[in-house]
Amino acid sequence: AQTPLPVASASGVRLRLRDGRELIDGMSSWWCAIHGYRHPVIDAALREQLQDMAHVMLGGLTHEPVVALATRLAALAPAGLEHVFFADSGSVAVEVAIKLCLQYQRAIGCPGRRRLITVRGGYHGDTLGAMSLCDPVDGMHSQFAGTVAPQVFADRPPATWDESYARHLSDVVARHADEAAAVVVEPVVQGAGGMHFYAPEIVSLLRALCDEHGLLLVLDEIATGFGRTGRLWAADHAGVTPDVMCVGKALTGGYMSLAATLCAPHVGHAIDGGETGAFLHGPTFMGNPLACSAALASLDVLTSGDWRADVARIENGLAAGLGPARSLEGVRDVRTLGAIGVVQLSEPVDVASVTRVAVEHGVWLRPFRDLIYTMPPYVTGDEDLERITTAIVAAAGA
Ligand code: PLP
């Protein structure tokens, strides 16, 4: 196994290693440090919050950061997602989404609707419920056979609209609607399941199918939310409002673990009016004040700055810088969307060799499967971006 590189500190888009080397971070620490490291506004917000309290339980007590953040998120989310439930991580936010859907169907008198419909090639996290929605082959369901819930999988959505795929998807949803509570997908971009971009019209089709069959639509925006794809939400590419939406990762600007599951009033009200009278989930660190302060500060930075221009600039830089990889032997595809740039090889990558080449170029990359990719912080300047794309092309050609 590769020896991990010890990081001593990080600021802006640079990681400083203990031995003094500096690396430009092409990964945003698994896609969450959208404003870079040690952002003065977020640092200050955390220091200020520490003067009041780091944490207090959210049961029977409440506090300003959590109320403010719930209000902010509801205002930023696609219209109608008014209820916000805070969770500790993306995976837990997906568990919360699943439980919301199951409790909703039970509350409206459909307790038999317990399965979930999704598509192949997805990734939703590593806890058991989230895992059940990950691609059944790549998600290694066989290792946990008998424990991972058997969900319904349609094929992976194609990059461009395709009538025969639309028929397949419609057929899968229609066939399983009576036993299903919801459709759960990552909108437009499938991240850890293969950095695959698909036609936004498929998200619109799923919205229509869910309405037709009485299913809830859950969009997992944990990787795509907060501007990564060039729109605030990937769902905006399709103009779709889901019934339930998960956010995480960039929510705190990558400062600490916090995620949220938002839902429409009809979901929340049905559960409140159901046999339990409440949603059955209550994590210890729910709505942690310190994490909520980081999130509020990160949203301030995002909404007061020009992230749209930055992401568009990065999209152009990635397209121009990664283009030359197309002609390399062993490169199967090069694709970009927003601040996501992907070089897909014909064979699995040699992680150690790609890492070495990238580090020699002063860049941090973490490839997986057949993918060398970058999701840099939005504040990455043009020169640094060029170093990232040069490193990727060099690694792909090595
Ligand atoms: N959903 C999506 C789309 C993700 O990309 C991820 C993480 O990569 C998760 C859920 C899980 O989030 P976490 O790692 O915070 O549990």
PDB file of N, CA, C and O in Angstrom, residues 290-334:
ATOM      1  N   LEU A 290     -21.030  24.554  16.088  1.00  0.00           N
ATOM      2  CA  LEU A 290     -19.776  24.912  15.428  1.00  0.00           C
ATOM      3  C   LEU A 290     -19.860  24.612  13.923  1.00  0.00           C
ATOM      4  O   LEU A 290     -19.496  25.444  13.086  1.00  0.00           O
ATOM      5  N   ALA A 291     -20.385  23.443  13.599  1.00  0.00           N
ATOM      6  CA  ALA A 291     -20.509  23.065  12.184  1.00  0.00           C
ATOM      7  C   ALA A 291     -21.506  23.984  11.472  1.00  0.00           C
ATOM      8  O   ALA A 291     -21.276  24.387  10.320  1.00  0.00           O
ATOM      9  N   CYS A 292     -22.609  24.325  12.151  1.00  0.00           N
ATOM     10  CA  CYS A 292     -23.591  25.231  11.534  1.00  0.00           C
ATOM     11  C   CYS A 292     -22.972  26.602  11.276  1.00  0.00           C
ATOM     12  O   CYS A 292     -23.250  27.228  10.250  1.00  0.00           O
ATOM     13  N   SER A 293     -22.116  27.077  12.196  1.00  0.00           N
ATOM     14  CA  SER A 293     -21.460  28.379  11.982  1.00  0.00           C
ATOM     15  C   SER A 293     -20.532  28.322  10.780  1.00  0.00           C
ATOM     16  O   SER A 293     -20.463  29.284  10.001  1.00  0.00           O
ATOM     17  N   ALA A 294     -19.803  27.223  10.661  1.00  0.00           N
ATOM     18  CA  ALA A 294     -18.919  27.083   9.494  1.00  0.00           C
ATOM     19  C   ALA A 294     -19.760  27.106   8.218  1.00  0.00           C
ATOM     20  O   ALA A 294     -19.410  27.756   7.227  1.00  0.00           O
ATOM     21  N   ALA A 295     -20.903  26.411   8.243  1.00  0.00           N
ATOM     22  CA  ALA A 295     -21.768  26.349   7.057  1.00  0.00           C
ATOM     23  C   ALA A 295     -22.332  27.728   6.721  1.00  0.00           C
ATOM     24  O   ALA A 295     -22.365  28.134   5.552  1.00  0.00           O
ATOM     25  N   LEU A 296     -22.769  28.462   7.745  1.00  0.00           N
ATOM     26  CA  LEU A 296     -23.311  29.809   7.496  1.00  0.00           C
ATOM     27  C   LEU A 296     -22.240  30.710   6.877  1.00  0.00           C
ATOM     28  O   LEU A 296     -22.506  31.448   5.920  1.00  0.00           O
ATOM     29  N   ALA A 297     -21.018  30.612   7.409  1.00  0.00           N
ATOM     30  CA  ALA A 297     -19.933  31.445   6.880  1.00  0.00           C
ATOM     31  C   ALA A 297     -19.594  31.013   5.443  1.00  0.00           C
ATOM     32  O   ALA A 297     -19.370  31.859   4.561  1.00  0.00           O
ATOM     33  N   SER A 298     -19.589  29.715   5.202  1.00  0.00           N
ATOM     34  CA  SER A 298     -19.293  29.223   3.850  1.00  0.00           C
ATOM     35  C   SER A 298     -20.359  29.703   2.859  1.00  0.00           C
ATOM     36  O   SER A 298     -20.039  30.110   1.734  1.00  0.00           O
ATOM     37  N   LEU A 299     -21.626  29.681   3.292  1.00  0.00           N
ATOM     38  CA  LEU A 299     -22.700  30.163   2.410  1.00  0.00           C
ATOM     39  C   LEU A 299     -22.589  31.670   2.184  1.00  0.00           C
ATOM     40  O   LEU A 299     -22.879  32.156   1.092  1.00  0.00           O
ATOM     41  N   ASP A 300     -22.138  32.403   3.224  1.00  0.00           N
ATOM     42  CA  ASP A 300     -21.889  33.843   3.043  1.00  0.00           C
ATOM     43  C   ASP A 300     -20.842  34.062   1.962  1.00  0.00           C
ATOM     44  O   ASP A 300     -21.008  34.903   1.075  1.00  0.00           O
ATOM     45  N   VAL A 301     -19.741  33.312   2.070  1.00  0.00           N
ATOM     46  CA  VAL A 301     -18.652  33.463   1.100  1.00  0.00           C
ATOM     47  C   VAL A 301     -19.169  33.110  -0.305  1.00  0.00           C
ATOM     48  O   VAL A 301     -18.920  33.819  -1.277  1.00  0.00           O
ATOM     49  N   LEU A 302     -19.935  32.023  -0.370  1.00  0.00           N
ATOM     50  CA  LEU A 302     -20.440  31.572  -1.677  1.00  0.00           C
ATOM     51  C   LEU A 302     -21.378  32.612  -2.293  1.00  0.00           C
ATOM     52  O   LEU A 302     -21.207  33.024  -3.441  1.00  0.00           O
ATOM     53  N   THR A 303     -22.358  33.041  -1.507  1.00  0.00           N
ATOM     54  CA  THR A 303     -23.404  33.882  -2.103  1.00  0.00           C
ATOM     55  C   THR A 303     -22.962  35.337  -2.265  1.00  0.00           C
ATOM     56  O   THR A 303     -23.547  36.067  -3.056  1.00  0.00           O
ATOM     57  N   SER A 304     -21.916  35.750  -1.523  1.00  0.00           N
ATOM     58  CA  SER A 304     -21.467  37.136  -1.705  1.00  0.00           C
ATOM     59  C   SER A 304     -20.382  37.218  -2.785  1.00  0.00           C
ATOM     60  O   SER A 304     -20.035  38.304  -3.229  1.00  0.00           O
ATOM     61  N   GLY A 305     -19.857  36.086  -3.189  1.00  0.00           N
ATOM     62  CA  GLY A 305     -18.817  36.090  -4.229  1.00  0.00           C
ATOM     63  C   GLY A 305     -19.404  35.755  -5.588  1.00  0.00           C
ATOM     64  O   GLY A 305     -20.617  35.677  -5.754  1.00  0.00           O
ATOM     65  N   ASP A 306     -18.505  35.559  -6.551  1.00  0.00           N
ATOM     66  CA  ASP A 306     -18.989  35.264  -7.902  1.00  0.00           C
ATOM     67  C   ASP A 306     -18.614  33.832  -8.294  1.00  0.00           C
ATOM     68  O   ASP A 306     -17.820  33.609  -9.190  1.00  0.00           O
ATOM     69  N   TRP A 307     -19.225  32.879  -7.562  1.00  0.00           N
ATOM     70  CA  TRP A 307     -18.869  31.483  -7.818  1.00  0.00           C
ATOM     71  C   TRP A 307     -19.235  31.054  -9.236  1.00  0.00           C
ATOM     72  O   TRP A 307     -18.556  30.221  -9.839  1.00  0.00           O
ATOM     73  N   ARG A 308     -20.308  31.648  -9.790  1.00  0.00           N
ATOM     74  CA  ARG A 308     -20.706  31.249 -11.156  1.00  0.00           C
ATOM     75  C   ARG A 308     -19.594  31.554 -12.143  1.00  0.00           C
ATOM     76  O   ARG A 308     -19.259  30.734 -13.009  1.00  0.00           O
ATOM     77  N   ALA A 309     -19.020  32.764 -12.001  1.00  0.00           N
ATOM     78  CA  ALA A 309     -17.934  33.149 -12.913  1.00  0.00           C
ATOM     79  C   ALA A 309     -16.713  32.266 -12.670  1.00  0.00           C
ATOM     80  O   ALA A 309     -16.043  31.837 -13.618  1.00  0.00           O
ATOM     81  N   ASP A 310     -16.415  31.973 -11.398  1.00  0.00           N
ATOM     82  CA  ASP A 310     -15.254  31.134 -11.096  1.00  0.00           C
ATOM     83  C   ASP A 310     -15.418  29.729 -11.675  1.00  0.00           C
ATOM     84  O   ASP A 310     -14.498  29.176 -12.271  1.00  0.00           O
ATOM     85  N   VAL A 311     -16.604  29.154 -11.462  1.00  0.00           N
ATOM     86  CA  VAL A 311     -16.825  27.780 -11.949  1.00  0.00           C
ATOM     87  C   VAL A 311     -16.792  27.766 -13.491  1.00  0.00           C
ATOM     88  O   VAL A 311     -16.214  26.858 -14.098  1.00  0.00           O
ATOM     89  N   ALA A 312     -17.357  28.793 -14.113  1.00  0.00           N
ATOM     90  CA  ALA A 312     -17.328  28.865 -15.589  1.00  0.00           C
ATOM     91  C   ALA A 312     -15.882  29.009 -16.087  1.00  0.00           C
ATOM     92  O   ALA A 312     -15.474  28.370 -17.069  1.00  0.00           O
ATOM     93  N   ARG A 313     -15.100  29.831 -15.388  1.00  0.00           N
ATOM     94  CA  ARG A 313     -13.691  30.012 -15.749  1.00  0.00           C
ATOM     95  C   ARG A 313     -12.939  28.678 -15.600  1.00  0.00           C
ATOM     96  O   ARG A 313     -12.172  28.281 -16.481  1.00  0.00           O
ATOM     97  N   ILE A 314     -13.197  27.974 -14.509  1.00  0.00           N
ATOM     98  CA  ILE A 314     -12.531  26.680 -14.290  1.00  0.00           C
ATOM     99  C   ILE A 314     -12.979  25.671 -15.354  1.00  0.00           C
ATOM    100  O   ILE A 314     -12.162  24.921 -15.892  1.00  0.00           O
ATOM    101  N   GLU A 315     -14.262  25.697 -15.698  1.00  0.00           N
ATOM    102  CA  GLU A 315     -14.771  24.772 -16.725  1.00  0.00           C
ATOM    103  C   GLU A 315     -14.006  24.985 -18.042  1.00  0.00           C
ATOM    104  O   GLU A 315     -13.563  24.024 -18.676  1.00  0.00           O
ATOM    105  N   ASN A 316     -13.828  26.255 -18.416  1.00  0.00           N
ATOM    106  CA  ASN A 316     -13.083  26.546 -19.653  1.00  0.00           C
ATOM    107  C   ASN A 316     -11.636  26.097 -19.544  1.00  0.00           C
ATOM    108  O   ASN A 316     -11.087  25.505 -20.478  1.00  0.00           O
ATOM    109  N   GLY A 317     -11.020  26.381 -18.389  1.00  0.00           N
ATOM    110  CA  GLY A 317      -9.622  25.997 -18.175  1.00  0.00           C
ATOM    111  C   GLY A 317      -9.448  24.484 -18.202  1.00  0.00           C
ATOM    112  O   GLY A 317      -8.458  23.976 -18.740  1.00  0.00           O
ATOM    113  N   LEU A 318     -10.409  23.771 -17.631  1.00  0.00           N
ATOM    114  CA  LEU A 318     -10.315  22.302 -17.622  1.00  0.00           C
ATOM    115  C   LEU A 318     -10.478  21.753 -19.037  1.00  0.00           C
ATOM    116  O   LEU A 318      -9.742  20.847 -19.454  1.00  0.00           O
ATOM    117  N   ALA A 319     -11.441  22.305 -19.775  1.00  0.00           N
ATOM    118  CA  ALA A 319     -11.686  21.815 -21.141  1.00  0.00           C
ATOM    119  C   ALA A 319     -10.441  22.052 -22.004  1.00  0.00           C
ATOM    120  O   ALA A 319      -9.996  21.154 -22.739  1.00  0.00           O
ATOM    121  N   ALA A 320      -9.856  23.244 -21.876  1.00  0.00           N
ATOM    122  CA  ALA A 320      -8.673  23.560 -22.686  1.00  0.00           C
ATOM    123  C   ALA A 320      -7.467  22.735 -22.233  1.00  0.00           C
ATOM    124  O   ALA A 320      -6.732  22.176 -23.051  1.00  0.00           O
ATOM    125  N   GLY A 321      -7.284  22.639 -20.914  1.00  0.00           N
ATOM    126  CA  GLY A 321      -6.083  21.987 -20.389  1.00  0.00           C
ATOM    127  C   GLY A 321      -6.110  20.476 -20.516  1.00  0.00           C
ATOM    128  O   GLY A 321      -5.060  19.840 -20.665  1.00  0.00           O
ATOM    129  N   LEU A 322      -7.303  19.875 -20.432  1.00  0.00           N
ATOM    130  CA  LEU A 322      -7.383  18.409 -20.498  1.00  0.00           C
ATOM    131  C   LEU A 322      -7.565  17.915 -21.934  1.00  0.00           C
ATOM    132  O   LEU A 322      -7.358  16.733 -22.226  1.00  0.00           O
ATOM    133  N   GLY A 323      -7.970  18.818 -22.846  1.00  0.00           N
ATOM    134  CA  GLY A 323      -8.197  18.444 -24.249  1.00  0.00           C
ATOM    135  C   GLY A 323      -7.071  17.607 -24.845  1.00  0.00           C
ATOM    136  O   GLY A 323      -7.339  16.566 -25.480  1.00  0.00           O
ATOM    137  N   PRO A 324      -5.801  18.004 -24.652  1.00  0.00           N
ATOM    138  CA  PRO A 324      -4.697  17.251 -25.253  1.00  0.00           C
ATOM    139  C   PRO A 324      -4.652  15.777 -24.829  1.00  0.00           C
ATOM    140  O   PRO A 324      -4.054  14.947 -25.531  1.00  0.00           O
ATOM    141  N   ALA A 325      -5.279  15.439 -23.698  1.00  0.00           N
ATOM    142  CA  ALA A 325      -5.257  14.038 -23.252  1.00  0.00           C
ATOM    143  C   ALA A 325      -6.035  13.135 -24.210  1.00  0.00           C
ATOM    144  O   ALA A 325      -5.787  11.925 -24.287  1.00  0.00           O
ATOM    145  N   ARG A 326      -6.962  13.740 -24.966  1.00  0.00           N
ATOM    146  CA  ARG A 326      -7.792  12.956 -25.903  1.00  0.00           C
ATOM    147  C   ARG A 326      -6.964  12.143 -26.879  1.00  0.00           C
ATOM    148  O   ARG A 326      -7.344  11.052 -27.272  1.00  0.00           O
ATOM    149  N   SER A 327      -5.811  12.710 -27.288  1.00  0.00           N
ATOM    150  CA  SER A 327      -5.023  12.024 -28.320  1.00  0.00           C
ATOM    151  C   SER A 327      -4.025  11.033 -27.714  1.00  0.00           C
ATOM    152  O   SER A 327      -3.273  10.395 -28.447  1.00  0.00           O
ATOM    153  N   LEU A 328      -4.028  10.891 -26.381  1.00  0.00           N
ATOM    154  CA  LEU A 328      -3.072   9.958 -25.771  1.00  0.00           C
ATOM    155  C   LEU A 328      -3.558   8.520 -25.904  1.00  0.00           C
ATOM    156  O   LEU A 328      -4.761   8.244 -25.769  1.00  0.00           O
ATOM    157  N   GLU A 329      -2.606   7.647 -26.121  1.00  0.00           N
ATOM    158  CA  GLU A 329      -2.934   6.224 -26.172  1.00  0.00           C
ATOM    159  C   GLU A 329      -3.426   5.794 -24.778  1.00  0.00           C
ATOM    160  O   GLU A 329      -2.867   6.244 -23.767  1.00  0.00           O
ATOM    161  N   GLY A 330      -4.441   4.966 -24.737  1.00  0.00           N
ATOM    162  CA  GLY A 330      -4.927   4.496 -23.442  1.00  0.00           C
ATOM    163  C   GLY A 330      -5.934   5.423 -22.782  1.00  0.00           C
ATOM    164  O   GLY A 330      -6.391   5.148 -21.675  1.00  0.00           O
ATOM    165  N   VAL A 331      -6.273   6.539 -23.453  1.00  0.00           N
ATOM    166  CA  VAL A 331      -7.304   7.431 -22.900  1.00  0.00           C
ATOM    167  C   VAL A 331      -8.617   7.145 -23.608  1.00  0.00           C
ATOM    168  O   VAL A 331      -8.703   7.195 -24.836  1.00  0.00           O
ATOM    169  N   ARG A 332      -9.635   6.821 -22.823  1.00  0.00           N
ATOM    170  CA  ARG A 332     -10.925   6.453 -23.421  1.00  0.00           C
ATOM    171  C   ARG A 332     -11.834   7.656 -23.596  1.00  0.00           C
ATOM    172  O   ARG A 332     -12.584   7.749 -24.559  1.00  0.00           O
ATOM    173  N   ASP A 333     -11.794   8.583 -22.640  1.00  0.00           N
ATOM    174  CA  ASP A 333     -12.707   9.734 -22.708  1.00  0.00           C
ATOM    175  C   ASP A 333     -12.147  10.882 -21.862  1.00  0.00           C
ATOM    176  O   ASP A 333     -11.466  10.654 -20.866  1.00  0.00           O
ATOM    177  N   VAL A 334     -12.446  12.087 -22.316  1.00  0.00           N
ATOM    178  CA  VAL A 334     -12.126  13.286 -21.537  1.00  0.00           C
ATOM    179  C   VAL A 334     -13.426  14.067 -21.438  1.00  0.00           C
ATOM    180  O   VAL A 334     -14.085  14.299 -22.458  1.00  0.00           O
TER     181      VAL A 334
END
